[in-house]
Amino acid sequence: MSKVFEALKKAEKDQGLLEPVRLVSGQEAREDGGDVPSEVAGLGSVLAKGREEPPARVSPWLLVCSQAHGHVVEQIKRLRTHILHSAPGSDVPRVIVVTSASAGEGKSLVSANLAASIAQGLRESAMLVDADLRHGKLHRFFHVRPSPGLSDYLAGDSDLGEVVRETPIRKLSLVTCGSSRPNPIELISSERMRSMIEQVPSQKDKTFLVLDTTPALLTSEPSILARMADGVVFVVRHDLTPRNCIKEALEYFPKEKLLALVFNDVPPQSLKLYGHAYGSYYYWGTYREEA
């Protein structure tokens, strides 16, 4: 039995410590204070070891956990269905990298919702990993501290069981980005990273690994992780990235590994031109702002 599977089982046993999932408004998030942006509420979680964390809450940006934005949720589920049925039997992509050409295109939003949607399946479970060791944001979706996380595990400072956290979403586990480190490329390209990916449970367990990583035109990590993964989901934000930049970024990945392109933040009036009646969703923050 793999270490990843053991960590998942241990976290699942501790799930009883979590409070029921509930929606949190932006006002409540502001009242909570802390370093969570006002646009983002969070989810409570516990470490796999059972340490207490804040009460369980669901961020409004985890759209698949809400009854609102049904048109957007349906598109996320279409993406999940496409991935789960993109190949027969054991060839289904189990390790999925989510990236974009530049910053601020919505890859973290897509990663979190894709992983949560997979976990909502009847038999599937998912582990969501924040592989953006530079500006990781997934801990904000779940209202937990960023460390211990992936960087701490890759540096050998934490065990796998210490960084795999159960979330209030049933069958969804989380690995945050971890402590800030000066060598993110070396950590991501390490044998320890490859070993973690290879330890995804067998096809019988139907566990999927969703890796939220850095922008492809700005960093080397996406192309490194793509070689270890089964497939790549590429996020493009409407009216942000020039076509030539998208084309250049896509050339970093083998064509056979490109699972899907997600067209994000599309205005409703633009979609009507294509005969669709779907809305849009928005994502906050860029690398440039944080810098």
Short mmCIF file of C-alpha atoms in Angstrom, two decimals:
data_model
loop_
_atom_site.label_atom_id
_atom_site.label_comp_id
_atom_site.label_asym_id
_atom_site.label_seq_id
_atom_site.Cartn_x
_atom_site.Cartn_y
_atom_site.Cartn_z
CA MET A 1 0.00 0.00 0.00
CA SER A 2 1.48 3.36 -1.00
CA LYS A 3 2.40 6.14 1.44
CA VAL A 4 -0.06 8.45 -0.31
CA PHE A 5 -2.87 5.96 0.22
CA GLU A 6 -1.90 5.49 3.88
CA ALA A 7 -1.94 9.26 4.40
CA LEU A 8 -5.36 9.52 2.76
CA LYS A 9 -6.75 6.77 4.95
CA LYS A 10 -5.35 8.39 8.09
CA ALA A 11 -6.82 11.77 7.14
CA GLU A 12 -10.18 10.15 6.38
CA LYS A 13 -10.31 8.66 9.89
CA ASP A 14 -9.84 12.14 11.36
CA GLN A 15 -12.65 13.63 9.25
CA GLY A 16 -15.04 13.30 12.18
CA LEU A 17 -13.25 16.24 13.82
CA LEU A 18 -14.57 18.56 11.12
CA GLU A 19 -17.68 20.66 11.51
CA PRO A 20 -20.41 20.54 8.85
CA VAL A 21 -19.71 22.43 5.65
CA ARG A 22 -21.47 25.77 5.33
CA LEU A 23 -21.30 28.71 2.95
CA VAL A 24 -19.52 31.83 4.13
CA SER A 25 -20.29 35.30 2.88
CA GLY A 26 -17.70 37.89 1.92
CA GLN A 27 -18.76 39.95 4.95
CA GLU A 28 -18.02 37.06 7.30
CA ALA A 29 -14.64 36.60 5.69
CA ARG A 30 -13.82 40.26 6.30
CA GLU A 31 -14.90 39.97 9.93
CA ASP A 32 -12.64 36.98 10.41
CA GLY A 33 -9.64 39.11 9.51
CA GLY A 34 -6.27 37.48 8.83
CA ASP A 35 -4.45 37.36 5.53
CA VAL A 36 -7.36 35.90 3.55
CA PRO A 37 -8.50 38.34 0.82
CA SER A 38 -11.98 39.80 1.28
CA GLU A 39 -13.13 38.01 -1.87
CA VAL A 40 -12.22 34.68 -0.37
CA ALA A 41 -13.72 32.77 2.49
CA GLY A 42 -12.17 29.46 3.43
CA LEU A 43 -12.58 25.87 4.43
CA GLY A 44 -11.54 24.58 7.81
CA SER A 45 -9.31 21.53 7.85
CA VAL A 46 -7.30 19.34 10.14
CA LEU A 47 -3.85 17.94 9.62
CA ALA A 48 -3.61 14.24 9.02
CA LYS A 49 -2.19 13.98 12.57
CA GLY A 50 -5.46 15.37 13.96
CA ARG A 51 -4.34 18.84 15.10
CA GLU A 52 -7.22 21.28 15.56
CA GLU A 53 -7.84 23.96 12.92
CA PRO A 54 -10.47 26.70 12.47
CA PRO A 55 -14.11 25.63 11.94
CA ALA A 56 -14.96 24.16 8.57
CA ARG A 57 -16.16 26.67 6.01
CA VAL A 58 -16.60 26.66 2.25
CA SER A 59 -15.18 29.46 0.13
CA PRO A 60 -17.66 30.99 -2.32
CA TRP A 61 -14.99 30.41 -4.98
CA LEU A 62 -15.48 26.66 -4.63
CA LEU A 63 -18.38 26.93 -7.02
CA VAL A 64 -19.11 23.20 -7.21
CA CYS A 65 -20.07 23.27 -3.51
CA SER A 66 -22.73 25.93 -4.06
CA GLN A 67 -26.20 25.88 -5.56
CA ALA A 68 -25.42 29.13 -7.37
CA HIS A 69 -23.58 29.55 -10.69
CA GLY A 70 -25.18 26.40 -12.05
CA HIS A 71 -24.09 27.18 -15.62
CA VAL A 72 -20.44 27.45 -14.53
CA VAL A 73 -20.62 24.32 -12.38
CA GLU A 74 -22.00 22.43 -15.36
CA GLN A 75 -18.95 23.40 -17.41
CA ILE A 76 -16.61 22.26 -14.63
CA LYS A 77 -18.43 18.93 -14.56
CA ARG A 78 -18.09 18.69 -18.34
CA LEU A 79 -14.34 19.16 -17.91
CA ARG A 80 -14.29 16.42 -15.27
CA THR A 81 -16.30 14.08 -17.50
CA HIS A 82 -13.99 14.76 -20.45
CA ILE A 83 -10.93 13.86 -18.37
CA LEU A 84 -12.44 10.78 -16.73
CA HIS A 85 -13.58 9.43 -20.10
CA SER A 86 -10.68 10.61 -22.24
CA ALA A 87 -9.14 7.13 -22.40
CA PRO A 88 -10.23 3.54 -21.77
CA GLY A 89 -9.66 1.69 -18.51
CA SER A 90 -6.28 2.10 -16.88
CA ASP A 91 -5.20 4.73 -19.42
CA VAL A 92 -7.41 7.40 -17.83
CA PRO A 93 -5.15 10.33 -16.79
CA ARG A 94 -4.73 10.13 -13.03
CA VAL A 95 -2.15 12.91 -12.50
CA ILE A 96 -3.30 16.23 -13.95
CA VAL A 97 -1.30 19.46 -14.15
CA VAL A 98 -3.25 22.72 -14.37
CA THR A 99 -1.38 25.75 -15.72
CA SER A 100 -1.71 28.85 -17.89
CA ALA A 101 0.48 31.04 -20.04
CA SER A 102 0.67 33.98 -17.65
CA ALA A 103 -0.46 34.99 -14.17
CA GLY A 104 -4.00 35.84 -13.16
CA GLU A 105 -5.78 33.58 -15.68
CA GLY A 106 -7.66 31.48 -13.11
CA LYS A 107 -5.66 28.26 -12.91
CA SER A 108 -6.04 27.97 -9.12
CA LEU A 109 -9.80 28.46 -9.39
CA VAL A 110 -10.00 25.77 -12.07
CA SER A 111 -7.70 23.42 -10.12
CA ALA A 112 -9.69 23.66 -6.90
CA ASN A 113 -13.07 23.24 -8.56
CA LEU A 114 -11.88 20.42 -10.83
CA ALA A 115 -10.49 18.46 -7.87
CA ALA A 116 -13.64 19.06 -5.81
CA SER A 117 -15.81 17.99 -8.74
CA ILE A 118 -13.82 14.76 -9.18
CA ALA A 119 -14.22 14.04 -5.46
CA GLN A 120 -17.99 14.41 -5.81
CA GLY A 121 -18.03 11.40 -8.13
CA LEU A 122 -19.50 8.13 -6.92
CA ARG A 123 -16.21 6.22 -6.87
CA GLU A 124 -13.50 8.81 -7.43
CA SER A 125 -11.44 10.67 -4.85
CA ALA A 126 -8.96 13.49 -5.40
CA MET A 127 -5.86 15.00 -3.89
CA LEU A 128 -5.38 18.70 -4.67
CA VAL A 129 -1.72 19.77 -4.55
CA ASP A 130 -0.48 23.35 -4.59
CA ALA A 131 2.66 22.93 -6.69
CA ASP A 132 3.08 26.70 -7.01
CA LEU A 133 5.92 27.08 -4.51
CA ARG A 134 6.33 30.76 -5.41
CA HIS A 135 2.86 32.24 -4.92
CA GLY A 136 0.63 29.38 -3.78
CA LYS A 137 -2.99 30.34 -3.11
CA LEU A 138 -4.90 27.12 -2.52
CA HIS A 139 -4.62 27.39 1.27
CA ARG A 140 -6.81 30.50 1.02
CA PHE A 141 -9.60 28.43 -0.48
CA PHE A 142 -9.51 26.23 2.60
CA HIS A 143 -8.67 28.74 5.34
CA VAL A 144 -5.57 26.86 6.51
CA ARG A 145 -1.94 27.79 6.93
CA PRO A 146 0.30 27.22 3.90
CA SER A 147 2.78 25.18 5.90
CA PRO A 148 3.61 22.46 6.48
CA GLY A 149 3.07 21.72 2.82
CA LEU A 150 4.63 20.48 -0.38
CA SER A 151 7.89 22.44 -0.14
CA ASP A 152 8.46 21.15 3.39
CA TYR A 153 7.90 17.57 2.25
CA LEU A 154 10.15 17.95 -0.79
CA ALA A 155 12.90 19.50 1.34
CA GLY A 156 12.70 16.53 3.73
CA ASP A 157 11.48 18.63 6.68
CA SER A 158 8.03 16.98 6.91
CA ASP A 159 6.61 13.53 6.36
CA LEU A 160 3.84 12.91 3.85
CA GLY A 161 1.31 12.30 6.61
CA GLU A 162 2.02 15.77 8.01
CA VAL A 163 1.25 17.60 4.76
CA VAL A 164 -1.79 15.67 3.48
CA ARG A 165 -4.89 17.31 4.99
CA GLU A 166 -8.47 16.20 4.82
CA THR A 167 -10.98 18.88 3.78
CA PRO A 168 -14.69 19.22 4.61
CA ILE A 169 -15.37 18.06 1.05
CA ARG A 170 -15.75 14.33 1.26
CA LYS A 171 -13.00 12.38 -0.54
CA LEU A 172 -10.96 15.53 -1.26
CA SER A 173 -7.53 15.89 0.34
CA LEU A 174 -5.25 18.93 0.18
CA VAL A 175 -1.51 19.54 0.11
CA THR A 176 -0.71 23.24 0.48
CA CYS A 177 2.35 24.97 -1.01
CA GLY A 178 4.37 24.96 2.22
CA SER A 179 7.06 27.28 3.51
CA SER A 180 8.75 29.78 1.21
CA ARG A 181 11.94 28.31 -0.25
CA PRO A 182 14.71 29.82 -2.42
CA ASN A 183 14.90 26.80 -4.77
CA PRO A 184 11.39 25.96 -6.10
CA ILE A 185 12.64 24.55 -9.42
CA GLU A 186 15.06 22.18 -7.71
CA LEU A 187 12.36 20.97 -5.32
CA ILE A 188 9.79 20.39 -8.08
CA SER A 189 12.30 18.53 -10.24
CA SER A 190 13.49 16.37 -7.32
CA GLU A 191 13.21 12.61 -7.08
CA ARG A 192 11.04 13.13 -4.01
CA MET A 193 8.45 14.92 -6.17
CA ARG A 194 8.52 12.16 -8.76
CA SER A 195 8.20 9.54 -6.05
CA MET A 196 5.15 11.29 -4.58
CA ILE A 197 3.44 11.35 -7.97
CA GLU A 198 4.25 7.72 -8.63
CA GLN A 199 2.73 6.70 -5.32
CA VAL A 200 -0.78 7.62 -6.41
CA PRO A 201 -2.89 4.59 -5.47
CA SER A 202 -3.75 1.94 -7.98
CA GLN A 203 -6.54 2.28 -10.51
CA LYS A 204 -8.79 0.27 -8.18
CA ASP A 205 -8.75 3.15 -5.67
CA LYS A 206 -9.61 5.74 -8.35
CA THR A 207 -7.66 8.56 -6.72
CA PHE A 208 -6.76 11.51 -8.94
CA LEU A 209 -3.94 13.98 -8.33
CA VAL A 210 -4.60 17.58 -9.43
CA LEU A 211 -1.49 19.78 -9.42
CA ASP A 212 -1.93 23.54 -9.51
CA THR A 213 1.33 24.94 -10.80
CA THR A 214 2.98 28.16 -12.00
CA PRO A 215 2.48 30.01 -15.33
CA ALA A 216 4.24 28.29 -18.23
CA LEU A 217 5.75 31.41 -19.81
CA LEU A 218 7.17 32.70 -16.54
CA THR A 219 8.58 29.56 -14.93
CA SER A 220 9.98 26.11 -15.72
CA GLU A 221 7.91 24.07 -13.25
CA PRO A 222 4.92 23.33 -15.56
CA SER A 223 7.05 21.65 -18.22
CA ILE A 224 8.91 19.67 -15.53
CA LEU A 225 5.69 18.46 -13.92
CA ALA A 226 4.09 17.72 -17.29
CA ARG A 227 6.78 15.10 -17.91
CA MET A 228 5.82 13.38 -14.65
CA ALA A 229 2.06 13.76 -15.10
CA ASP A 230 -0.50 12.05 -17.31
CA GLY A 231 -2.04 15.20 -18.76
CA VAL A 232 -2.25 19.00 -18.77
CA VAL A 233 -5.25 21.32 -18.45
CA PHE A 234 -4.42 24.75 -19.88
CA VAL A 235 -6.38 27.81 -18.69
CA VAL A 236 -6.83 30.86 -20.93
CA ARG A 237 -8.51 33.98 -19.58
CA HIS A 238 -10.65 35.94 -22.00
CA ASP A 239 -9.17 39.21 -23.25
CA LEU A 240 -5.94 38.85 -21.25
CA THR A 241 -3.29 36.74 -22.95
CA PRO A 242 -2.26 37.41 -26.58
CA ARG A 243 -2.72 34.48 -28.95
CA ASN A 244 0.97 34.29 -29.77
CA CYS A 245 1.77 33.88 -26.06
CA ILE A 246 -0.78 31.08 -25.75
CA LYS A 247 0.71 29.36 -28.79
CA GLU A 248 4.22 29.72 -27.38
CA ALA A 249 3.19 28.32 -23.99
CA LEU A 250 1.42 25.32 -25.51
CA GLU A 251 4.60 24.36 -27.34
CA TYR A 252 6.20 23.51 -23.98
CA PHE A 253 3.90 20.49 -23.65
CA PRO A 254 3.63 17.33 -25.76
CA LYS A 255 0.41 17.45 -27.78
CA GLU A 256 -0.65 14.02 -26.54
CA LYS A 257 -0.65 15.32 -22.95
CA LEU A 258 -2.93 18.32 -23.55
CA LEU A 259 -6.27 17.23 -22.09
CA ALA A 260 -8.24 20.46 -22.38
CA LEU A 261 -8.14 24.24 -22.81
CA VAL A 262 -10.37 26.13 -20.38
CA PHE A 263 -11.61 29.50 -21.66
CA ASN A 264 -12.13 31.49 -18.45
CA ASP A 265 -13.95 34.74 -17.53
CA VAL A 266 -15.85 34.96 -20.80
CA PRO A 267 -18.51 37.72 -20.89
CA PRO A 268 -22.04 36.40 -21.49
CA GLN A 269 -22.43 38.56 -24.57
CA SER A 270 -19.37 36.92 -26.13
CA LEU A 271 -20.70 33.43 -25.47
CA LYS A 272 -23.96 34.26 -27.19
CA LEU A 273 -22.00 34.74 -30.40
CA TYR A 274 -21.24 31.03 -30.24
CA GLY A 275 -24.82 30.07 -29.47
CA HIS A 276 -24.19 29.43 -25.76
CA ALA A 277 -26.09 30.90 -22.83
CA TYR A 278 -23.43 30.47 -20.16
CA GLY A 279 -22.09 33.15 -17.85
CA SER A 280 -18.61 33.92 -16.61
CA TYR A 281 -16.62 33.70 -13.45
CA TYR A 282 -13.83 35.85 -12.13
CA TYR A 283 -10.50 35.22 -10.43
CA TRP A 284 -8.55 37.60 -8.25
CA GLY A 285 -4.86 38.33 -7.93
CA THR A 286 -1.76 38.19 -10.09
CA TYR A 287 1.91 37.51 -9.56
CA ARG A 288 2.63 41.13 -10.38
CA GLU A 289 0.35 42.43 -7.62
CA GLU A 290 1.93 40.18 -4.99
CA ALA A 291 5.42 41.12 -6.13
#
